[in-house]
Amino acid sequence: MTTKPSVPFSEPPWLNGLPSPYYGESHRRWQVACHAFVEENLTQHALRWENKGAVPDEVFSAFARANFLVPCLPAPLPIDWLRRVGLDTMPGGLRAEEWDYLHTSIYVDEMARSGIGGPSSSLTTGFAFAIPPIYKFGSSQLQERVLPDLLLGRKRICIAITEPDAGSDVANLTTTATKTDDGKYYVVNGTKKWITNGIWSDYGTMAVRTGGPGPHGLSLLLVPLKGFPGVTMRPIKVGGLACSGTAFIELDDVKVPVENLIGEEGAGMRYIMTNFNHERLFMTIGITRQARVALSAAFEYCLKREAFGRTLMDQAVVRHRLAKAGAGLESQWAWVEQFVYQMAKLSKTEADIELGGLTGLAKAQAGRVLDECSRCAVLLFGGNGYTQSGQGEIVEKIYREVPAARIPGGSEDVMFDLAIRQLLKNFQRQTKILERPRGSSRL
């Protein structure tokens, strides 16, 4: 919690001392510990690392040693595995059993506090989204072989779904995995593109086609990457997120042991969709914090910048612009907290059904809020907001990252459509339950 007045819009209300029904003592204790570590080891360096285009390797190791990678996994945490590798005591003295999605949201919010997505993404994306399918659906043999090194940060991993011709259209992925005649290997051929953290990953949790066309032909396979025969990886430069390790991966007759299949053949689409819910809510929280950084920077700038003989804040049109963006931001955050609380209280199965589509909607709306807040900030900074250095450097960088909020994890229009289709499906299911049996004369 802040101990001095904070710039308006710079902090969620609960961190400004306002009452909240969501956060208890363990959440507040965790926020203090998390803020201190992330500020020292990430936030204060983030702008410099983004400008260089790389986060030093030792930063990932430092986060792993301090058990600051496990918090990006979906709650509830994999308690049994954390006990086995000695990671069941979380920073701040919390037991892993106490951990809920509110703790997760605090972590994501703190990791995004710099306003720049690349440095935090370089540490968390693969860990957060590629490891859960292994401990949820992988065989015990596969888990024993890879989870200790992954959880302890000795090996790195990425989630490899997207292809050059199939992004949000996951059901039409074309990378194939064909069994050898002796049944001992899958031979993988194809390409993956825009794979965050891919360039340095030892493994990829990869969507491959093991069957016919459509969603039922997809499977998840743990594919060795870095230095593995038949795998070629090269970095991709994207607008923003310069140090997140985005890669193009070519797979040419890559022989993967059949034991690396995650779960069952043909069940890949189901695994991917249930994994997307964590990914999209994770992104939503971080994007909303980026919007905070942009808008609060603009607010502070308007207090000191003068034009036409008075400060920008003294001009009604400026206050109006800040107010419109701020209303969207605080409404979005209230929705995020509601989501997170519901995730903490619902079972995984219930959350997938009730919140799956809405999570996509929240992610899409977060991108729109970031667009509004960062555009507002750039316009109010004027020429400084259009400059990659100086007073407006941070808002220029945030504005450049807006497409990274609105495209990855499911592009905006696809998310809107998914949300409505899921809401319709749930409504029709609930309505059917209430239907009167045919032939009944009961009113």
Short mmCIF file of C-alpha atoms in Angstrom, two decimals:
data_model
loop_
_atom_site.label_atom_id
_atom_site.label_comp_id
_atom_site.label_asym_id
_atom_site.label_seq_id
_atom_site.Cartn_x
_atom_site.Cartn_y
_atom_site.Cartn_z
CA MET A 1 0.00 0.00 0.00
CA THR A 2 1.28 3.47 -0.83
CA THR A 3 2.43 5.66 2.11
CA LYS A 4 2.34 8.97 0.23
CA PRO A 5 -0.19 10.53 -2.15
CA SER A 6 -0.02 8.86 -5.53
CA VAL A 7 -0.70 10.40 -8.91
CA PRO A 8 -4.36 9.81 -9.89
CA PHE A 9 -4.90 6.63 -11.91
CA SER A 10 -1.41 5.33 -11.01
CA GLU A 11 -2.56 2.65 -8.55
CA PRO A 12 -5.54 0.33 -8.11
CA PRO A 13 -7.87 1.73 -5.43
CA TRP A 14 -6.98 -0.97 -2.88
CA LEU A 15 -3.32 0.10 -2.98
CA ASN A 16 -4.39 3.67 -2.27
CA GLY A 17 -5.94 2.58 1.03
CA LEU A 18 -9.54 2.35 -0.13
CA PRO A 19 -11.58 -0.57 1.24
CA SER A 20 -11.90 -3.69 -0.89
CA PRO A 21 -13.82 -6.93 -0.28
CA TYR A 22 -11.27 -8.96 -2.24
CA TYR A 23 -7.93 -8.71 -0.48
CA GLY A 24 -6.99 -10.27 2.84
CA GLU A 25 -3.89 -10.19 5.01
CA SER A 26 -2.00 -12.75 2.89
CA HIS A 27 -2.64 -10.74 -0.27
CA ARG A 28 -1.32 -7.54 1.30
CA ARG A 29 1.73 -9.33 2.69
CA TRP A 30 2.41 -10.84 -0.72
CA GLN A 31 2.05 -7.48 -2.49
CA VAL A 32 4.71 -5.91 -0.25
CA ALA A 33 7.17 -8.77 -0.86
CA CYS A 34 6.41 -8.94 -4.56
CA HIS A 35 6.71 -5.20 -5.12
CA ALA A 36 10.09 -5.03 -3.37
CA PHE A 37 11.64 -7.90 -5.33
CA VAL A 38 10.24 -6.94 -8.73
CA GLU A 39 11.19 -3.27 -8.30
CA GLU A 40 14.80 -4.20 -7.47
CA ASN A 41 15.24 -6.95 -10.05
CA LEU A 42 13.05 -5.85 -12.97
CA THR A 43 11.12 -2.58 -12.91
CA GLN A 44 14.01 -0.17 -12.43
CA HIS A 45 15.96 -1.82 -15.27
CA ALA A 46 13.12 -2.54 -17.70
CA LEU A 47 13.44 0.53 -19.92
CA ARG A 48 17.18 0.06 -20.36
CA TRP A 49 16.80 -3.65 -21.18
CA GLU A 50 14.02 -2.97 -23.66
CA ASN A 51 16.19 -0.40 -25.42
CA LYS A 52 19.02 -2.93 -25.61
CA GLY A 53 16.63 -5.61 -26.87
CA ALA A 54 17.62 -8.21 -24.27
CA VAL A 55 17.20 -9.11 -20.61
CA PRO A 56 20.43 -10.54 -19.12
CA ASP A 57 20.31 -14.33 -18.67
CA GLU A 58 21.09 -14.04 -14.98
CA VAL A 59 17.78 -12.26 -14.37
CA PHE A 60 15.80 -15.40 -15.21
CA SER A 61 18.10 -17.35 -12.90
CA ALA A 62 17.61 -14.82 -10.10
CA PHE A 63 13.83 -15.06 -10.42
CA ALA A 64 14.05 -18.85 -10.39
CA ARG A 65 16.27 -18.95 -7.27
CA ALA A 66 13.93 -16.60 -5.39
CA ASN A 67 10.84 -18.61 -6.45
CA PHE A 68 9.46 -15.67 -8.42
CA LEU A 69 8.59 -17.73 -11.51
CA VAL A 70 6.12 -20.16 -9.94
CA PRO A 71 3.68 -17.29 -9.14
CA CYS A 72 2.88 -16.93 -12.85
CA LEU A 73 1.33 -20.43 -12.96
CA PRO A 74 -2.47 -20.65 -12.75
CA ALA A 75 -4.01 -20.98 -9.31
CA PRO A 76 -4.37 -23.37 -7.60
CA LEU A 77 -0.69 -24.20 -7.86
CA PRO A 78 0.62 -27.75 -8.50
CA ILE A 79 1.23 -28.39 -4.80
CA ASP A 80 2.60 -31.94 -5.06
CA TRP A 81 5.22 -31.00 -7.62
CA LEU A 82 6.21 -27.84 -5.75
CA ARG A 83 6.78 -29.89 -2.61
CA ARG A 84 8.91 -32.37 -4.50
CA VAL A 85 11.24 -29.68 -5.86
CA GLY A 86 11.26 -27.59 -2.66
CA LEU A 87 9.25 -24.62 -3.95
CA ASP A 88 6.14 -24.93 -1.79
CA THR A 89 6.95 -21.88 0.34
CA MET A 90 6.21 -18.77 -1.64
CA PRO A 91 7.97 -15.40 -1.26
CA GLY A 92 6.61 -13.45 1.67
CA GLY A 93 6.28 -16.64 3.69
CA LEU A 94 3.04 -17.84 2.08
CA ARG A 95 2.38 -21.53 1.78
CA ALA A 96 1.59 -22.71 -1.74
CA GLU A 97 -1.69 -24.11 -0.40
CA GLU A 98 -2.81 -20.57 0.49
CA TRP A 99 -2.27 -19.32 -3.06
CA ASP A 100 -5.31 -18.17 -5.03
CA TYR A 101 -5.92 -16.19 -8.20
CA LEU A 102 -5.84 -12.88 -6.30
CA HIS A 103 -2.21 -13.60 -5.41
CA THR A 104 -1.59 -14.34 -9.09
CA SER A 105 -3.17 -11.06 -10.15
CA ILE A 106 -0.99 -9.09 -7.72
CA TYR A 107 2.09 -10.74 -9.23
CA VAL A 108 1.05 -9.96 -12.81
CA ASP A 109 0.21 -6.36 -11.89
CA GLU A 110 3.60 -5.85 -10.23
CA MET A 111 5.47 -7.47 -13.12
CA ALA A 112 3.84 -4.98 -15.51
CA ARG A 113 4.53 -1.94 -13.33
CA SER A 114 7.25 -0.59 -15.64
CA GLY A 115 4.61 -0.20 -18.37
CA ILE A 116 6.78 -2.10 -20.84
CA GLY A 117 5.73 -5.63 -21.76
CA GLY A 118 8.96 -7.08 -23.16
CA PRO A 119 11.12 -7.55 -20.04
CA SER A 120 8.43 -9.24 -17.94
CA SER A 121 7.26 -11.30 -20.92
CA SER A 122 10.82 -12.57 -21.41
CA LEU A 123 10.65 -14.15 -17.95
CA THR A 124 7.10 -15.42 -17.65
CA THR A 125 5.37 -16.23 -20.93
CA GLY A 126 6.77 -19.70 -21.54
CA PHE A 127 6.70 -20.63 -17.86
CA ALA A 128 3.13 -19.45 -17.36
CA PHE A 129 1.51 -21.00 -20.43
CA ALA A 130 3.69 -23.93 -21.56
CA ILE A 131 4.26 -25.75 -18.26
CA PRO A 132 0.63 -26.16 -17.03
CA PRO A 133 -0.43 -28.60 -19.80
CA ILE A 134 2.44 -30.89 -18.81
CA TYR A 135 1.48 -31.25 -15.15
CA LYS A 136 -2.25 -31.24 -15.89
CA PHE A 137 -2.37 -33.69 -18.79
CA GLY A 138 1.09 -35.21 -19.30
CA SER A 139 1.98 -38.76 -18.32
CA SER A 140 3.77 -39.34 -15.02
CA GLN A 141 6.84 -40.46 -16.98
CA LEU A 142 6.92 -37.19 -18.96
CA GLN A 143 6.41 -35.13 -15.83
CA GLU A 144 9.23 -36.91 -14.00
CA ARG A 145 11.56 -36.33 -16.91
CA VAL A 146 11.04 -32.60 -17.50
CA LEU A 147 9.17 -30.84 -14.68
CA PRO A 148 12.00 -30.61 -12.11
CA ASP A 149 14.28 -28.78 -14.55
CA LEU A 150 11.46 -26.53 -15.79
CA LEU A 151 10.06 -25.58 -12.39
CA LEU A 152 13.53 -24.87 -11.00
CA GLY A 153 14.45 -22.75 -14.03
CA ARG A 154 17.27 -25.01 -15.22
CA LYS A 155 15.52 -25.42 -18.59
CA ARG A 156 13.27 -23.02 -20.50
CA ILE A 157 10.12 -23.59 -22.48
CA CYS A 158 7.69 -21.80 -24.80
CA ILE A 159 4.09 -22.30 -25.93
CA ALA A 160 4.15 -22.93 -29.69
CA ILE A 161 0.69 -22.70 -31.24
CA THR A 162 0.67 -19.96 -33.90
CA GLU A 163 1.73 -20.56 -37.50
CA PRO A 164 2.29 -18.21 -40.46
CA ASP A 165 -1.17 -19.04 -41.86
CA ALA A 166 -3.08 -19.84 -38.66
CA GLY A 167 -3.16 -17.63 -35.59
CA SER A 168 -6.49 -17.30 -33.83
CA ASP A 169 -7.82 -20.01 -36.20
CA VAL A 170 -6.22 -22.75 -34.09
CA ALA A 171 -8.37 -25.57 -35.52
CA ASN A 172 -6.68 -25.18 -38.92
CA LEU A 173 -3.05 -25.52 -37.86
CA THR A 174 -1.00 -27.47 -40.39
CA THR A 175 2.21 -28.56 -38.59
CA THR A 176 2.11 -32.36 -38.71
CA ALA A 177 3.35 -35.09 -36.37
CA THR A 178 3.35 -38.49 -38.09
CA LYS A 179 4.26 -41.70 -36.28
CA THR A 180 7.14 -43.77 -37.58
CA ASP A 181 6.39 -47.32 -38.72
CA ASP A 182 7.79 -48.76 -35.49
CA GLY A 183 5.55 -46.45 -33.43
CA LYS A 184 8.43 -45.06 -31.39
CA TYR A 185 8.57 -41.50 -32.71
CA TYR A 186 6.53 -38.66 -34.10
CA VAL A 187 8.16 -36.98 -37.09
CA VAL A 188 7.27 -33.29 -36.94
CA ASN A 189 7.21 -31.02 -40.00
CA GLY A 190 5.99 -27.45 -40.27
CA THR A 191 6.59 -23.92 -39.04
CA LYS A 192 5.66 -21.88 -35.99
CA LYS A 193 5.73 -18.09 -35.97
CA TRP A 194 5.58 -15.28 -33.41
CA ILE A 195 6.57 -17.70 -30.63
CA THR A 196 7.33 -15.66 -27.51
CA ASN A 197 10.43 -16.89 -25.61
CA GLY A 198 11.05 -19.36 -28.42
CA ILE A 199 14.56 -18.22 -29.30
CA TRP A 200 16.09 -19.50 -26.05
CA SER A 201 13.71 -22.37 -25.24
CA ASP A 202 14.86 -25.94 -24.68
CA TYR A 203 11.32 -27.21 -25.26
CA GLY A 204 8.09 -26.13 -26.89
CA THR A 205 4.63 -27.22 -25.81
CA MET A 206 3.50 -27.47 -29.41
CA ALA A 207 0.18 -27.90 -31.18
CA VAL A 208 0.59 -30.46 -33.97
CA ARG A 209 -1.73 -32.33 -36.31
CA THR A 210 -1.70 -36.04 -35.58
CA GLY A 211 -5.04 -36.76 -37.28
CA GLY A 212 -7.38 -35.41 -39.90
CA PRO A 213 -8.55 -31.83 -40.50
CA GLY A 214 -10.29 -29.73 -37.90
CA PRO A 215 -9.99 -29.51 -34.13
CA HIS A 216 -10.20 -33.26 -33.45
CA GLY A 217 -7.01 -33.87 -35.39
CA LEU A 218 -4.86 -31.75 -33.05
CA SER A 219 -2.60 -32.97 -30.26
CA LEU A 220 -0.09 -31.38 -27.89
CA LEU A 221 3.50 -32.57 -28.11
CA LEU A 222 6.55 -31.56 -26.08
CA VAL A 223 9.10 -30.85 -28.81
CA PRO A 224 12.82 -30.38 -28.02
CA LEU A 225 14.01 -27.14 -29.61
CA LYS A 226 17.35 -25.48 -28.86
CA GLY A 227 20.12 -27.36 -30.64
CA PHE A 228 17.87 -30.29 -31.56
CA PRO A 229 18.31 -31.97 -34.99
CA GLY A 230 15.87 -30.64 -37.59
CA VAL A 231 14.94 -27.52 -35.61
CA THR A 232 15.90 -24.07 -36.93
CA MET A 233 15.03 -20.95 -34.95
CA ARG A 234 15.58 -17.31 -35.77
CA PRO A 235 14.49 -14.14 -33.97
CA ILE A 236 11.64 -11.98 -35.28
CA LYS A 237 11.61 -8.23 -34.78
CA VAL A 238 8.13 -7.05 -33.79
CA GLY A 239 6.73 -3.63 -32.92
CA GLY A 240 7.45 -3.41 -29.20
CA LEU A 241 8.30 -6.30 -26.85
CA ALA A 242 11.85 -6.12 -28.16
CA CYS A 243 13.38 -8.38 -25.53
CA SER A 244 10.70 -11.10 -25.32
CA GLY A 245 12.58 -13.55 -27.54
CA THR A 246 10.00 -13.82 -30.33
CA ALA A 247 10.98 -16.57 -32.77
CA PHE A 248 10.24 -18.20 -36.11
CA ILE A 249 10.65 -21.98 -35.78
CA GLU A 250 11.15 -24.37 -38.69
CA LEU A 251 10.68 -28.10 -38.09
CA ASP A 252 12.16 -30.43 -40.70
CA ASP A 253 11.69 -34.16 -39.96
CA VAL A 254 12.13 -33.60 -36.22
CA LYS A 255 12.00 -37.00 -34.46
CA VAL A 256 10.22 -36.70 -31.11
CA PRO A 257 9.70 -39.73 -28.83
CA VAL A 258 6.04 -40.76 -28.57
CA GLU A 259 6.45 -40.47 -24.79
CA ASN A 260 6.49 -36.70 -25.32
CA LEU A 261 2.79 -36.68 -26.22
CA ILE A 262 0.93 -34.52 -23.70
CA GLY A 263 -2.26 -36.32 -22.74
CA GLU A 264 -4.21 -38.10 -25.45
CA GLU A 265 -3.98 -37.92 -29.22
CA GLY A 266 -6.73 -35.76 -30.66
CA ALA A 267 -7.39 -33.93 -27.39
CA GLY A 268 -5.05 -31.04 -28.15
CA MET A 269 -7.75 -28.52 -28.96
CA ARG A 270 -9.44 -29.08 -25.60
CA TYR A 271 -6.13 -28.69 -23.77
CA ILE A 272 -5.32 -25.52 -25.72
CA MET A 273 -8.67 -23.89 -25.03
CA THR A 274 -8.58 -24.54 -21.29
CA ASN A 275 -5.01 -23.17 -21.25
CA PHE A 276 -6.11 -20.01 -23.08
CA ASN A 277 -8.27 -18.88 -20.15
CA HIS A 278 -5.24 -18.41 -17.90
CA GLU A 279 -3.27 -16.82 -20.73
CA ARG A 280 -5.97 -14.28 -21.55
CA LEU A 281 -6.67 -13.27 -17.97
CA PHE A 282 -2.92 -13.01 -17.33
CA MET A 283 -2.62 -10.70 -20.33
CA THR A 284 -5.67 -8.69 -19.29
CA ILE A 285 -4.17 -7.85 -15.89
CA GLY A 286 -0.82 -6.80 -17.34
CA ILE A 287 -2.38 -4.75 -20.13
CA THR A 288 -4.55 -2.89 -17.63
CA ARG A 289 -1.46 -1.97 -15.61
CA GLN A 290 0.21 -0.67 -18.79
CA ALA A 291 -2.81 1.58 -19.31
CA ARG A 292 -2.35 2.87 -15.74
CA VAL A 293 1.28 3.72 -16.36
CA ALA A 294 0.46 5.63 -19.55
CA LEU A 295 -2.48 7.59 -18.16
CA SER A 296 -0.85 8.49 -14.84
CA ALA A 297 2.29 9.64 -16.69
CA ALA A 298 0.09 11.95 -18.77
CA PHE A 299 -1.71 13.24 -15.67
CA GLU A 300 1.57 14.10 -13.98
CA TYR A 301 2.94 15.73 -17.13
CA CYS A 302 -0.16 17.91 -17.47
CA LEU A 303 0.44 19.32 -13.98
CA LYS A 304 3.74 20.89 -15.05
CA ARG A 305 3.57 21.44 -18.81
CA GLU A 306 2.45 24.94 -19.75
CA ALA A 307 0.77 26.13 -22.93
CA PHE A 308 -1.04 29.38 -23.70
CA GLY A 309 0.02 30.85 -20.37
CA ARG A 310 -1.25 28.09 -18.07
CA THR A 311 -0.68 24.44 -17.32
CA LEU A 312 -2.35 21.80 -19.45
CA MET A 313 -4.30 20.69 -16.38
CA ASP A 314 -5.89 24.13 -16.17
CA GLN A 315 -7.50 23.61 -19.56
CA ALA A 316 -10.92 21.99 -19.65
CA VAL A 317 -10.36 20.05 -22.87
CA VAL A 318 -7.35 18.32 -21.30
CA ARG A 319 -9.26 17.41 -18.14
CA HIS A 320 -12.08 16.05 -20.30
CA ARG A 321 -9.67 13.81 -22.23
CA LEU A 322 -8.12 12.49 -19.02
CA ALA A 323 -11.56 11.86 -17.54
CA LYS A 324 -12.78 9.79 -20.49
CA ALA A 325 -9.68 7.61 -20.47
CA GLY A 326 -9.76 7.30 -16.68
CA ALA A 327 -13.37 6.15 -16.64
CA GLY A 328 -12.55 3.36 -19.05
CA LEU A 329 -9.46 2.37 -17.07
CA GLU A 330 -11.13 2.16 -13.67
CA SER A 331 -14.17 0.35 -15.09
CA GLN A 332 -11.84 -2.19 -16.69
CA TRP A 333 -9.95 -2.73 -13.44
CA ALA A 334 -13.18 -3.29 -11.50
CA TRP A 335 -14.12 -5.94 -14.06
CA VAL A 336 -10.68 -7.54 -13.77
CA GLU A 337 -10.96 -7.79 -9.99
CA GLN A 338 -14.41 -9.33 -10.35
CA PHE A 339 -13.01 -11.92 -12.77
CA VAL A 340 -10.08 -12.73 -10.53
CA TYR A 341 -12.33 -13.16 -7.50
CA GLN A 342 -14.62 -15.48 -9.45
CA MET A 343 -11.61 -17.51 -10.63
CA ALA A 344 -10.56 -17.85 -6.99
CA LYS A 345 -13.99 -19.16 -5.95
CA LEU A 346 -15.03 -21.37 -8.89
CA SER A 347 -13.66 -24.79 -9.70
CA LYS A 348 -11.58 -25.05 -12.87
CA THR A 349 -14.44 -26.81 -14.67
CA GLU A 350 -16.99 -24.18 -13.61
CA ALA A 351 -14.67 -21.32 -14.53
CA ASP A 352 -14.00 -22.76 -17.99
CA ILE A 353 -17.74 -22.96 -18.67
CA GLU A 354 -18.92 -19.74 -17.08
CA LEU A 355 -15.94 -17.46 -17.71
CA GLY A 356 -14.23 -18.86 -20.81
CA GLY A 357 -15.92 -16.57 -23.31
CA LEU A 358 -15.99 -13.61 -20.95
CA THR A 359 -12.25 -13.93 -20.35
CA GLY A 360 -11.75 -13.40 -24.07
CA LEU A 361 -14.04 -10.37 -23.89
CA ALA A 362 -12.08 -8.92 -20.96
CA LYS A 363 -8.81 -9.40 -22.83
CA ALA A 364 -10.22 -7.67 -25.93
CA GLN A 365 -11.58 -4.79 -23.85
CA ALA A 366 -8.25 -4.40 -22.05
CA GLY A 367 -6.60 -3.81 -25.42
CA ARG A 368 -9.15 -1.12 -26.26
CA VAL A 369 -8.62 0.56 -22.88
CA LEU A 370 -4.86 0.52 -23.41
CA ASP A 371 -5.35 2.02 -26.86
CA GLU A 372 -7.46 4.85 -25.41
CA CYS A 373 -5.18 5.56 -22.44
CA SER A 374 -1.90 5.41 -24.36
CA ARG A 375 -3.27 7.48 -27.25
CA CYS A 376 -4.53 10.05 -24.74
CA ALA A 377 -1.07 10.12 -23.16
CA VAL A 378 0.79 10.52 -26.46
CA LEU A 379 -1.48 13.37 -27.55
CA LEU A 380 -1.12 15.20 -24.24
CA PHE A 381 2.66 14.78 -24.28
CA GLY A 382 2.62 16.24 -27.79
CA GLY A 383 5.99 16.06 -29.54
CA ASN A 384 7.52 14.47 -26.45
CA GLY A 385 5.04 11.60 -26.77
CA TYR A 386 6.21 10.99 -30.32
CA THR A 387 9.87 10.80 -29.32
CA GLN A 388 11.74 7.63 -28.38
CA SER A 389 13.70 9.38 -25.63
CA GLY A 390 13.23 12.07 -23.04
CA GLN A 391 10.11 12.92 -21.07
CA GLY A 392 7.68 11.05 -23.29
CA GLU A 393 9.76 7.93 -23.88
CA ILE A 394 7.61 5.65 -21.74
CA VAL A 395 4.29 6.62 -23.36
CA GLU A 396 5.78 6.35 -26.85
CA LYS A 397 6.88 2.79 -26.04
CA ILE A 398 3.54 1.84 -24.48
CA TYR A 399 1.62 3.18 -27.49
CA ARG A 400 3.81 1.10 -29.79
CA GLU A 401 2.83 -2.01 -27.79
CA VAL A 402 -0.93 -1.58 -28.28
CA PRO A 403 -1.01 -4.15 -31.15
CA ALA A 404 0.70 -6.64 -28.83
CA ALA A 405 -2.29 -6.26 -26.53
CA ARG A 406 -4.94 -6.54 -29.23
CA ILE A 407 -3.55 -9.37 -31.40
CA PRO A 408 -1.67 -12.12 -29.46
CA GLY A 409 -3.65 -14.49 -27.28
CA GLY A 410 -6.59 -14.22 -29.68
CA SER A 411 -7.13 -11.16 -31.86
CA GLU A 412 -9.77 -8.68 -30.82
CA ASP A 413 -12.57 -9.50 -33.26
CA VAL A 414 -12.14 -13.22 -32.68
CA MET A 415 -12.41 -12.63 -28.93
CA PHE A 416 -15.60 -10.63 -29.32
CA ASP A 417 -17.13 -13.40 -31.42
CA LEU A 418 -15.94 -16.14 -29.05
CA ALA A 419 -17.50 -14.35 -26.08
CA ILE A 420 -20.93 -14.07 -27.66
CA ARG A 421 -20.88 -17.65 -28.96
CA GLN A 422 -19.93 -18.94 -25.50
CA LEU A 423 -22.61 -16.85 -23.79
CA LEU A 424 -25.18 -18.09 -26.30
CA LYS A 425 -24.11 -21.69 -25.77
CA ASN A 426 -24.44 -21.37 -21.99
CA PHE A 427 -27.83 -19.67 -22.31
CA GLN A 428 -29.15 -22.37 -24.64
CA ARG A 429 -27.90 -25.08 -22.30
CA GLN A 430 -29.56 -23.47 -19.29
CA THR A 431 -32.77 -22.86 -21.23
CA LYS A 432 -32.93 -26.49 -22.33
CA ILE A 433 -32.77 -27.63 -18.73
CA LEU A 434 -35.91 -25.60 -18.02
CA GLU A 435 -37.86 -26.84 -21.03
CA ARG A 436 -41.11 -28.73 -20.37
CA PRO A 437 -40.88 -32.39 -21.43
CA ARG A 438 -42.77 -33.13 -24.65
CA GLY A 439 -46.29 -34.43 -24.07
CA SER A 440 -46.53 -32.93 -20.61
CA SER A 441 -49.73 -31.04 -19.83
CA ARG A 442 -48.31 -29.38 -16.76
CA LEU A 443 -48.44 -25.58 -16.86
#
